[in-house]
Amino acid sequence: MALKGKKVIEFAGLAPAPFAGLVLSDNGASVIRVDRPSASTLDVLCRGKRSVAINSKVPSGRELLKRLIVSSDVLIDPFRPGVMERLGLGPDVFLGKSGLNQRLVYARIVGFPRTSSYKDMAGHDLNYLAMSGVLSMLPGPADKPNFPLNLLADFAGGGMHCVTKILLALLERNENNRGQIVDVDMVSGTRYVSASPLIHRSNPATGRFASKRGTNLLDGGAPFYNIYLCRDGGLMTLACIEPPFFEVFIEKFIQALPGHSVLSDEWRDFPALAAQADRKLWPRLKQFLTFGFASRARHEWTDIFFETDACCVPVLTPEEAAQRFGSSDDPVKDISRPCLLNPGQHTKEVLTAELSVTEDEYKSLLNDSAIGQC
Amino acid sequence: MALKGIKVVEFAGLAPGPFAGLVLADNGATVVRIDKTSSSSSSDILCRNKRSLAIDSKKQSGVIVLKRLISSSDILIDPFRPGVMERLGLGPAVFLGKDGEVGLNGKLIYARIAGFPRTGSHKDMAGHDINYLALSGILSMLPGSHDRPTFPLNLLADFAGGGLICALGIMLALFERNSSGRGQVVNVDMVSGARYVSSFPLIHALNPSTGTFAGNRGDNLLDGGAPFYSIYSCKDGACMSVGCLEPQFFATFIEHFTKALPSDFKQQSGWVPHSSAQFDRDTWPRLKNFLELGFKTHTRDEWAAVFMNTDSCAVPILTPAEANKKEIPGQFAPLPHPRVLPMSNSDIALPIDDGTIELSPGKHTLEILRELGFTNDEYQKLIQDGAIEGSGLKSKL
């Protein structure tokens, strides 16, 4: 595994940091999640990680953290700007001139840009998505967009980005033997992942996102890039953008309509094939497809378009998708139960085996409340 | 820059391939996009700092050029359906070797991006982002209307689960190559990629006991079910985002919100939300109604000012133009992100984004052939064969 032997310290935080830690862990790194002793956490992204519970408010606890970080390759800091510095664990301590670990990759994840006027404010995915400009482009009802859970800012623009940059920093370290700071903010990260629609939007001449929200090619405006309800309430996605694919689709679709030979006047003469290229006909085409899809159940449509280039496949529930892809190759592994990583579960193990903390030192740390009981 | 000196060959394709190439280019790699000679223009806007070689891969002489280029490169991005590259005589085995036979470039990282899983029942079918999202299970969880979800453009499968995952896979392979000295195949499919990025909601959905995604679509904490994690439209039609999940933030939000409401509103309503009832789901419809009506009493920017510099987790929803302005005035495209910061003063030249959103197919064919050491005779033959074309070509190399 690419990251075998690499040691990661992940300070417990929300979504993006655990996800970054997860990806590193999935690729062989040994990841230690640092929890507060009092913490109770439901972190489902804890696969393969270990946990130490350390009280950073106590001097001996901070010393312990320092030791842990000194012996690591990567640190993931999910806190607001200034927090780590106040704990005496800022980047300078490790990467500065007389730094304690000049090879450390110090990854910092914040929500709002670190130098923006929002930098000290609390926020969540939805807020970062809002500031990125992307949210305003997402389809939804007339008066507001819908948002895709907390996927775009927390995970795509946050966690995934962070990992990518950690890897780049490690690659650079292979050359120059030095660590560095990696700064991620979720507003910028979301913007970067969304470069394509944002660039199109800024350049209406391309035509791709020139129209009002919800009326473009890829945001529900096009009838042939959309979701349709089937007779049984199941859903099919349609994505036959290219004319040859649309042709394949429309041919099979029309054939499959019950009573095809006796279609009502309303639809008999509808120039379905030509409708793709004519925006004026899109509303009618959408109606036609809506009417048609409602005539059969999801599994029937699934079969009709299987192994064709119609770009028409069913919307699966998480359970159905897990069944389909739930092999050992599935990235969403071990879904039968979420992994449970109790805060401090590995404190003793990590301290004694890896930091060579003696029995006496261990007892002293407990007395200080620097660490919690395992 | 981390990837300085790394050479990438990106076969032109849709969204995910160009985005992976962009990430690599933004981090110092030199990227050559391979276009077909038949394409006179390209709609690919993710072409910042890339060069283009237009070549006919169906001609033998064209394949020879490509082999030479790929043999001297570090990374290849293959966006085609399974089998296409093999049929062109450019499959992984040619470069990485097979059955003990040495290939042309054992250090090559051969990145393949497919939509549907490469070995599954859908592997030969055409598809697009929304299809991959559909099979991933995540689309079914996204908020929307009462009978169907809405989809966030083509961001989740094409870009997050496709291009970005591909870039990540390439970097892991580069890292491994540093110790092993060998390249490898990196296989990405966008169904699996979308699933991986969506691990959090998918795992919760399959484990209802956690409570986080146990309800129906649209009724949960993070999908619009909770009034304090939602979007509200204001007096001027623009919107505010509210995301105060934690009790202390919710309390702050309610405090500032109610203080800013006109007095007659509060009188009429006769009810004020209590922060202690935040997680009492029975009160959610009432709270939602209160917030919906309340937000309509001021414009978006007025509300933005109310919550600025507080921990209310309430910020305005910006249009792309407004968001652009916040980043760097005049800059159109989102800047490469994140930036890495060495402590020392080594040169970290930012790739200059001159707003390039167009790269004509074949713009750099001549230049690249020269770099590859082609002679003028070889060049003439390529033109004769029709392996290369283009108005940019000169009569002599």
PDB file of N, CA, C and O in Angstrom, chain B residues 137-185:
ATOM      1  N   GLY B 137     -26.112   4.933  -5.314  1.00  0.00           N
ATOM      2  CA  GLY B 137     -26.973   4.917  -4.136  1.00  0.00           C
ATOM      3  C   GLY B 137     -27.122   6.298  -3.518  1.00  0.00           C
ATOM      4  O   GLY B 137     -28.064   6.551  -2.770  1.00  0.00           O
ATOM      5  N   ILE B 138     -26.239   7.212  -3.835  1.00  0.00           N
ATOM      6  CA  ILE B 138     -26.278   8.516  -3.165  1.00  0.00           C
ATOM      7  C   ILE B 138     -27.366   9.416  -3.760  1.00  0.00           C
ATOM      8  O   ILE B 138     -27.992  10.195  -3.049  1.00  0.00           O
ATOM      9  N   LEU B 139     -27.628   9.270  -5.058  1.00  0.00           N
ATOM     10  CA  LEU B 139     -28.640  10.132  -5.676  1.00  0.00           C
ATOM     11  C   LEU B 139     -29.982   9.980  -4.979  1.00  0.00           C
ATOM     12  O   LEU B 139     -30.688  10.957  -4.733  1.00  0.00           O
ATOM     13  N   SER B 140     -30.312   8.759  -4.595  1.00  0.00           N
ATOM     14  CA  SER B 140     -31.605   8.504  -3.962  1.00  0.00           C
ATOM     15  C   SER B 140     -31.750   9.226  -2.633  1.00  0.00           C
ATOM     16  O   SER B 140     -32.842   9.351  -2.096  1.00  0.00           O
ATOM     17  N   MET B 141     -30.630   9.705  -2.076  1.00  0.00           N
ATOM     18  CA  MET B 141     -30.672  10.357  -0.767  1.00  0.00           C
ATOM     19  C   MET B 141     -30.742  11.876  -0.863  1.00  0.00           C
ATOM     20  O   MET B 141     -30.925  12.553   0.144  1.00  0.00           O
ATOM     21  N   LEU B 142     -30.550  12.410  -2.064  1.00  0.00           N
ATOM     22  CA  LEU B 142     -30.443  13.864  -2.190  1.00  0.00           C
ATOM     23  C   LEU B 142     -31.806  14.539  -2.139  1.00  0.00           C
ATOM     24  O   LEU B 142     -32.771  14.060  -2.735  1.00  0.00           O
ATOM     25  N   PRO B 143     -31.896  15.665  -1.447  1.00  0.00           N
ATOM     26  CA  PRO B 143     -33.174  16.370  -1.355  1.00  0.00           C
ATOM     27  C   PRO B 143     -33.644  16.834  -2.726  1.00  0.00           C
ATOM     28  O   PRO B 143     -32.874  16.972  -3.672  1.00  0.00           O
ATOM     29  N   GLY B 144     -34.954  17.035  -2.813  1.00  0.00           N
ATOM     30  CA  GLY B 144     -35.532  17.463  -4.078  1.00  0.00           C
ATOM     31  C   GLY B 144     -37.009  17.686  -3.874  1.00  0.00           C
ATOM     32  O   GLY B 144     -37.429  18.203  -2.839  1.00  0.00           O
ATOM     33  N   SER B 145     -37.797  17.282  -4.835  1.00  0.00           N
ATOM     34  CA  SER B 145     -39.250  17.413  -4.682  1.00  0.00           C
ATOM     35  C   SER B 145     -39.770  16.152  -3.987  1.00  0.00           C
ATOM     36  O   SER B 145     -39.000  15.251  -3.664  1.00  0.00           O
ATOM     37  N   HIS B 146     -41.062  16.107  -3.808  1.00  0.00           N
ATOM     38  CA  HIS B 146     -41.616  15.010  -3.012  1.00  0.00           C
ATOM     39  C   HIS B 146     -41.397  13.646  -3.661  1.00  0.00           C
ATOM     40  O   HIS B 146     -41.346  12.628  -2.982  1.00  0.00           O
ATOM     41  N   ASP B 147     -41.276  13.627  -5.009  1.00  0.00           N
ATOM     42  CA  ASP B 147     -41.190  12.309  -5.636  1.00  0.00           C
ATOM     43  C   ASP B 147     -39.839  11.982  -6.255  1.00  0.00           C
ATOM     44  O   ASP B 147     -39.657  10.883  -6.782  1.00  0.00           O
ATOM     45  N   ARG B 148     -38.909  12.950  -6.203  1.00  0.00           N
ATOM     46  CA  ARG B 148     -37.587  12.634  -6.762  1.00  0.00           C
ATOM     47  C   ARG B 148     -36.526  13.578  -6.230  1.00  0.00           C
ATOM     48  O   ARG B 148     -36.801  14.702  -5.837  1.00  0.00           O
ATOM     49  N   PRO B 149     -35.277  13.146  -6.244  1.00  0.00           N
ATOM     50  CA  PRO B 149     -34.188  14.003  -5.787  1.00  0.00           C
ATOM     51  C   PRO B 149     -33.795  15.005  -6.871  1.00  0.00           C
ATOM     52  O   PRO B 149     -34.199  14.846  -8.024  1.00  0.00           O
ATOM     53  N   THR B 150     -33.052  16.028  -6.511  1.00  0.00           N
ATOM     54  CA  THR B 150     -32.399  16.837  -7.532  1.00  0.00           C
ATOM     55  C   THR B 150     -30.908  16.503  -7.501  1.00  0.00           C
ATOM     56  O   THR B 150     -30.414  15.983  -6.510  1.00  0.00           O
ATOM     57  N   PHE B 151     -30.232  16.790  -8.591  1.00  0.00           N
ATOM     58  CA  PHE B 151     -28.837  16.419  -8.696  1.00  0.00           C
ATOM     59  C   PHE B 151     -27.985  17.675  -8.828  1.00  0.00           C
ATOM     60  O   PHE B 151     -28.371  18.628  -9.493  1.00  0.00           O
ATOM     61  N   PRO B 152     -26.841  17.696  -8.172  1.00  0.00           N
ATOM     62  CA  PRO B 152     -25.988  18.888  -8.160  1.00  0.00           C
ATOM     63  C   PRO B 152     -25.134  18.983  -9.420  1.00  0.00           C
ATOM     64  O   PRO B 152     -23.925  18.746  -9.375  1.00  0.00           O
ATOM     65  N   LEU B 153     -25.794  19.314 -10.556  1.00  0.00           N
ATOM     66  CA  LEU B 153     -25.080  19.404 -11.824  1.00  0.00           C
ATOM     67  C   LEU B 153     -24.324  18.086 -12.046  1.00  0.00           C
ATOM     68  O   LEU B 153     -24.849  17.019 -11.756  1.00  0.00           O
ATOM     69  N   ASN B 154     -23.101  18.170 -12.528  1.00  0.00           N
ATOM     70  CA  ASN B 154     -22.321  16.949 -12.712  1.00  0.00           C
ATOM     71  C   ASN B 154     -21.093  16.966 -11.809  1.00  0.00           C
ATOM     72  O   ASN B 154     -20.006  16.545 -12.192  1.00  0.00           O
ATOM     73  N   LEU B 155     -21.305  17.462 -10.598  1.00  0.00           N
ATOM     74  CA  LEU B 155     -20.168  17.647  -9.700  1.00  0.00           C
ATOM     75  C   LEU B 155     -19.754  16.386  -8.951  1.00  0.00           C
ATOM     76  O   LEU B 155     -18.577  16.143  -8.735  1.00  0.00           O
ATOM     77  N   LEU B 156     -20.731  15.586  -8.537  1.00  0.00           N
ATOM     78  CA  LEU B 156     -20.400  14.478  -7.644  1.00  0.00           C
ATOM     79  C   LEU B 156     -19.710  13.303  -8.321  1.00  0.00           C
ATOM     80  O   LEU B 156     -18.797  12.712  -7.747  1.00  0.00           O
ATOM     81  N   ALA B 157     -20.149  12.930  -9.515  1.00  0.00           N
ATOM     82  CA  ALA B 157     -19.525  11.782 -10.172  1.00  0.00           C
ATOM     83  C   ALA B 157     -18.400  12.213 -11.116  1.00  0.00           C
ATOM     84  O   ALA B 157     -17.302  11.667 -11.072  1.00  0.00           O
ATOM     85  N   ASP B 158     -18.674  13.199 -11.969  1.00  0.00           N
ATOM     86  CA  ASP B 158     -17.657  13.631 -12.925  1.00  0.00           C
ATOM     87  C   ASP B 158     -16.432  14.206 -12.227  1.00  0.00           C
ATOM     88  O   ASP B 158     -15.291  13.842 -12.523  1.00  0.00           O
ATOM     89  N   PHE B 159     -16.677  15.131 -11.287  1.00  0.00           N
ATOM     90  CA  PHE B 159     -15.533  15.840 -10.724  1.00  0.00           C
ATOM     91  C   PHE B 159     -15.045  15.289  -9.388  1.00  0.00           C
ATOM     92  O   PHE B 159     -13.895  14.906  -9.243  1.00  0.00           O
ATOM     93  N   ALA B 160     -15.937  15.240  -8.383  1.00  0.00           N
ATOM     94  CA  ALA B 160     -15.490  14.734  -7.084  1.00  0.00           C
ATOM     95  C   ALA B 160     -15.125  13.253  -7.176  1.00  0.00           C
ATOM     96  O   ALA B 160     -14.025  12.836  -6.814  1.00  0.00           O
ATOM     97  N   GLY B 161     -16.076  12.455  -7.692  1.00  0.00           N
ATOM     98  CA  GLY B 161     -15.866  11.015  -7.732  1.00  0.00           C
ATOM     99  C   GLY B 161     -15.082  10.518  -8.935  1.00  0.00           C
ATOM    100  O   GLY B 161     -14.768   9.348  -9.031  1.00  0.00           O
ATOM    101  N   GLY B 162     -14.782  11.419  -9.849  1.00  0.00           N
ATOM    102  CA  GLY B 162     -14.079  11.039 -11.071  1.00  0.00           C
ATOM    103  C   GLY B 162     -12.708  11.694 -11.163  1.00  0.00           C
ATOM    104  O   GLY B 162     -11.705  11.104 -10.788  1.00  0.00           O
ATOM    105  N   GLY B 163     -12.697  12.944 -11.597  1.00  0.00           N
ATOM    106  CA  GLY B 163     -11.434  13.645 -11.809  1.00  0.00           C
ATOM    107  C   GLY B 163     -10.562  13.766 -10.575  1.00  0.00           C
ATOM    108  O   GLY B 163      -9.360  13.491 -10.614  1.00  0.00           O
ATOM    109  N   LEU B 164     -11.185  14.154  -9.471  1.00  0.00           N
ATOM    110  CA  LEU B 164     -10.386  14.361  -8.261  1.00  0.00           C
ATOM    111  C   LEU B 164      -9.865  13.033  -7.716  1.00  0.00           C
ATOM    112  O   LEU B 164      -8.716  12.923  -7.294  1.00  0.00           O
ATOM    113  N   ILE B 165     -10.720  12.027  -7.747  1.00  0.00           N
ATOM    114  CA  ILE B 165     -10.304  10.694  -7.294  1.00  0.00           C
ATOM    115  C   ILE B 165      -9.179  10.168  -8.185  1.00  0.00           C
ATOM    116  O   ILE B 165      -8.220   9.549  -7.717  1.00  0.00           O
ATOM    117  N   CYS B 166      -9.265  10.440  -9.466  1.00  0.00           N
ATOM    118  CA  CYS B 166      -8.220  10.012 -10.400  1.00  0.00           C
ATOM    119  C   CYS B 166      -6.905  10.694 -10.051  1.00  0.00           C
ATOM    120  O   CYS B 166      -5.858  10.046  -9.989  1.00  0.00           O
ATOM    121  N   ALA B 167      -6.961  11.997  -9.803  1.00  0.00           N
ATOM    122  CA  ALA B 167      -5.742  12.724  -9.444  1.00  0.00           C
ATOM    123  C   ALA B 167      -5.144  12.146  -8.172  1.00  0.00           C
ATOM    124  O   ALA B 167      -3.932  11.953  -8.058  1.00  0.00           O
ATOM    125  N   LEU B 168      -6.011  11.836  -7.227  1.00  0.00           N
ATOM    126  CA  LEU B 168      -5.566  11.242  -5.970  1.00  0.00           C
ATOM    127  C   LEU B 168      -4.891   9.903  -6.219  1.00  0.00           C
ATOM    128  O   LEU B 168      -3.802   9.618  -5.697  1.00  0.00           O
ATOM    129  N   GLY B 169      -5.516   9.080  -7.048  1.00  0.00           N
ATOM    130  CA  GLY B 169      -4.953   7.767  -7.359  1.00  0.00           C
ATOM    131  C   GLY B 169      -3.603   7.900  -8.029  1.00  0.00           C
ATOM    132  O   GLY B 169      -2.674   7.135  -7.743  1.00  0.00           O
ATOM    133  N   ILE B 170      -3.483   8.866  -8.911  1.00  0.00           N
ATOM    134  CA  ILE B 170      -2.208   9.099  -9.602  1.00  0.00           C
ATOM    135  C   ILE B 170      -1.129   9.482  -8.598  1.00  0.00           C
ATOM    136  O   ILE B 170       0.009   9.005  -8.650  1.00  0.00           O
ATOM    137  N   MET B 171      -1.498  10.328  -7.652  1.00  0.00           N
ATOM    138  CA  MET B 171      -0.499  10.743  -6.660  1.00  0.00           C
ATOM    139  C   MET B 171      -0.062   9.590  -5.769  1.00  0.00           C
ATOM    140  O   MET B 171       1.116   9.474  -5.421  1.00  0.00           O
ATOM    141  N   LEU B 172      -1.000   8.738  -5.417  1.00  0.00           N
ATOM    142  CA  LEU B 172      -0.640   7.572  -4.618  1.00  0.00           C
ATOM    143  C   LEU B 172       0.315   6.686  -5.414  1.00  0.00           C
ATOM    144  O   LEU B 172       1.294   6.163  -4.873  1.00  0.00           O
ATOM    145  N   ALA B 173       0.045   6.548  -6.706  1.00  0.00           N
ATOM    146  CA  ALA B 173       0.906   5.723  -7.553  1.00  0.00           C
ATOM    147  C   ALA B 173       2.291   6.343  -7.693  1.00  0.00           C
ATOM    148  O   ALA B 173       3.302   5.643  -7.713  1.00  0.00           O
ATOM    149  N   LEU B 174       2.329   7.666  -7.812  1.00  0.00           N
ATOM    150  CA  LEU B 174       3.622   8.353  -7.889  1.00  0.00           C
ATOM    151  C   LEU B 174       4.419   8.116  -6.620  1.00  0.00           C
ATOM    152  O   LEU B 174       5.624   7.891  -6.639  1.00  0.00           O
ATOM    153  N   PHE B 175       3.688   8.150  -5.519  1.00  0.00           N
ATOM    154  CA  PHE B 175       4.336   7.961  -4.238  1.00  0.00           C
ATOM    155  C   PHE B 175       4.919   6.565  -4.133  1.00  0.00           C
ATOM    156  O   PHE B 175       6.051   6.369  -3.699  1.00  0.00           O
ATOM    157  N   GLU B 176       4.137   5.596  -4.574  1.00  0.00           N
ATOM    158  CA  GLU B 176       4.590   4.219  -4.527  1.00  0.00           C
ATOM    159  C   GLU B 176       5.771   4.019  -5.471  1.00  0.00           C
ATOM    160  O   GLU B 176       6.708   3.276  -5.175  1.00  0.00           O
ATOM    161  N   ARG B 177       5.720   4.700  -6.595  1.00  0.00           N
ATOM    162  CA  ARG B 177       6.786   4.572  -7.580  1.00  0.00           C
ATOM    163  C   ARG B 177       8.118   5.046  -7.019  1.00  0.00           C
ATOM    164  O   ARG B 177       9.183   4.546  -7.380  1.00  0.00           O
ATOM    165  N   ASN B 178       8.041   6.002  -6.123  1.00  0.00           N
ATOM    166  CA  ASN B 178       9.266   6.513  -5.509  1.00  0.00           C
ATOM    167  C   ASN B 178      10.050   5.439  -4.792  1.00  0.00           C
ATOM    168  O   ASN B 178      11.268   5.461  -4.754  1.00  0.00           O
ATOM    169  N   SER B 179       9.349   4.501  -4.211  1.00  0.00           N
ATOM    170  CA  SER B 179      10.074   3.422  -3.522  1.00  0.00           C
ATOM    171  C   SER B 179      10.217   2.178  -4.383  1.00  0.00           C
ATOM    172  O   SER B 179      11.236   1.510  -4.326  1.00  0.00           O
ATOM    173  N   SER B 180       9.229   1.899  -5.204  1.00  0.00           N
ATOM    174  CA  SER B 180       9.297   0.658  -5.981  1.00  0.00           C
ATOM    175  C   SER B 180      10.006   0.839  -7.316  1.00  0.00           C
ATOM    176  O   SER B 180      10.443  -0.128  -7.934  1.00  0.00           O
ATOM    177  N   GLY B 181      10.052   2.093  -7.802  1.00  0.00           N
ATOM    178  CA  GLY B 181      10.650   2.340  -9.110  1.00  0.00           C
ATOM    179  C   GLY B 181       9.759   1.939 -10.266  1.00  0.00           C
ATOM    180  O   GLY B 181      10.142   2.040 -11.425  1.00  0.00           O
ATOM    181  N   ARG B 182       8.548   1.471  -9.944  1.00  0.00           N
ATOM    182  CA  ARG B 182       7.680   0.964 -11.014  1.00  0.00           C
ATOM    183  C   ARG B 182       6.378   1.736 -11.125  1.00  0.00           C
ATOM    184  O   ARG B 182       5.868   2.275 -10.152  1.00  0.00           O
ATOM    185  N   GLY B 183       5.855   1.766 -12.327  1.00  0.00           N
ATOM    186  CA  GLY B 183       4.548   2.366 -12.547  1.00  0.00           C
ATOM    187  C   GLY B 183       3.464   1.344 -12.256  1.00  0.00           C
ATOM    188  O   GLY B 183       3.732   0.250 -11.780  1.00  0.00           O
ATOM    189  N   GLN B 184       2.223   1.726 -12.554  1.00  0.00           N
ATOM    190  CA  GLN B 184       1.120   0.789 -12.355  1.00  0.00           C
ATOM    191  C   GLN B 184      -0.130   1.332 -13.022  1.00  0.00           C
ATOM    192  O   GLN B 184      -0.163   2.476 -13.460  1.00  0.00           O
ATOM    193  N   VAL B 185      -1.136   0.488 -13.074  1.00  0.00           N
ATOM    194  CA  VAL B 185      -2.430   0.921 -13.593  1.00  0.00           C
ATOM    195  C   VAL B 185      -3.254   1.462 -12.430  1.00  0.00           C
ATOM    196  O   VAL B 185      -3.271   0.874 -11.351  1.00  0.00           O
TER     197      VAL B 185
END
